[in-house]
Amino acid sequence: MFLYKEARELAKSGEKPLDIARSLGIKVLFAPFRKIKGLAMSLGDKKIIIIDNGLSEAEQQFVCGHELGHFLLHPSTNFVFVLHNTFSYSKQEYQANRFSCELILGEKAENYKCIITEMAASGKLDQLSRFVSEISSMDKEIP
């Protein structure tokens, strides 16, 4: 899908989302969060991703890809606007989840499109990150 083409292009580097974000000049920080897993914000011309430091490495990579998706798919989104418009919020979160899956899996994502679509809609981080991590580490794809 055209919307996620950039994710697949970035995936060709073989780098993980945390490294991709840094290579794009995005500052990545870690902090203890209670309710959120990560956030993306712009301060002037600086872009920052903050990720919950209590997450597993696979979850941190997924969250970083998700937040990177927000920067690339929704560059002009105002955070306050998103919080007050539930429909827009759900659509953007789904798109960021899909972006992260495409970023981590690259071309393999095409083989799991139906599953990724369903899981991205559920928004369950533990399931998404576990699935993507398992698929990305497989040497052979399941037919």
PDB file of N, CA and C in Angstrom, residues 6 81 97 132:
ATOM      1  N   GLU A   6       7.096   4.096   2.358  1.00  0.00           N
ATOM      2  CA  GLU A   6       8.289   4.630   3.003  1.00  0.00           C
ATOM      3  C   GLU A   6       8.808   3.686   4.084  1.00  0.00           C
ATOM      4  N   PHE A  81      -5.122  18.091  19.371  1.00  0.00           N
ATOM      5  CA  PHE A  81      -6.211  17.775  18.438  1.00  0.00           C
ATOM      6  C   PHE A  81      -6.472  16.273  18.433  1.00  0.00           C
ATOM      7  N   ASN A  97       0.539   1.778  13.838  1.00  0.00           N
ATOM      8  CA  ASN A  97       0.798   0.359  14.109  1.00  0.00           C
ATOM      9  C   ASN A  97       1.183  -0.378  12.825  1.00  0.00           C
ATOM     10  N   VAL A 132       5.493  -9.567  15.416  1.00  0.00           N
ATOM     11  CA  VAL A 132       6.447  -8.962  14.489  1.00  0.00           C
ATOM     12  C   VAL A 132       7.865  -9.450  14.783  1.00  0.00           C
TER      13      VAL A 132
END
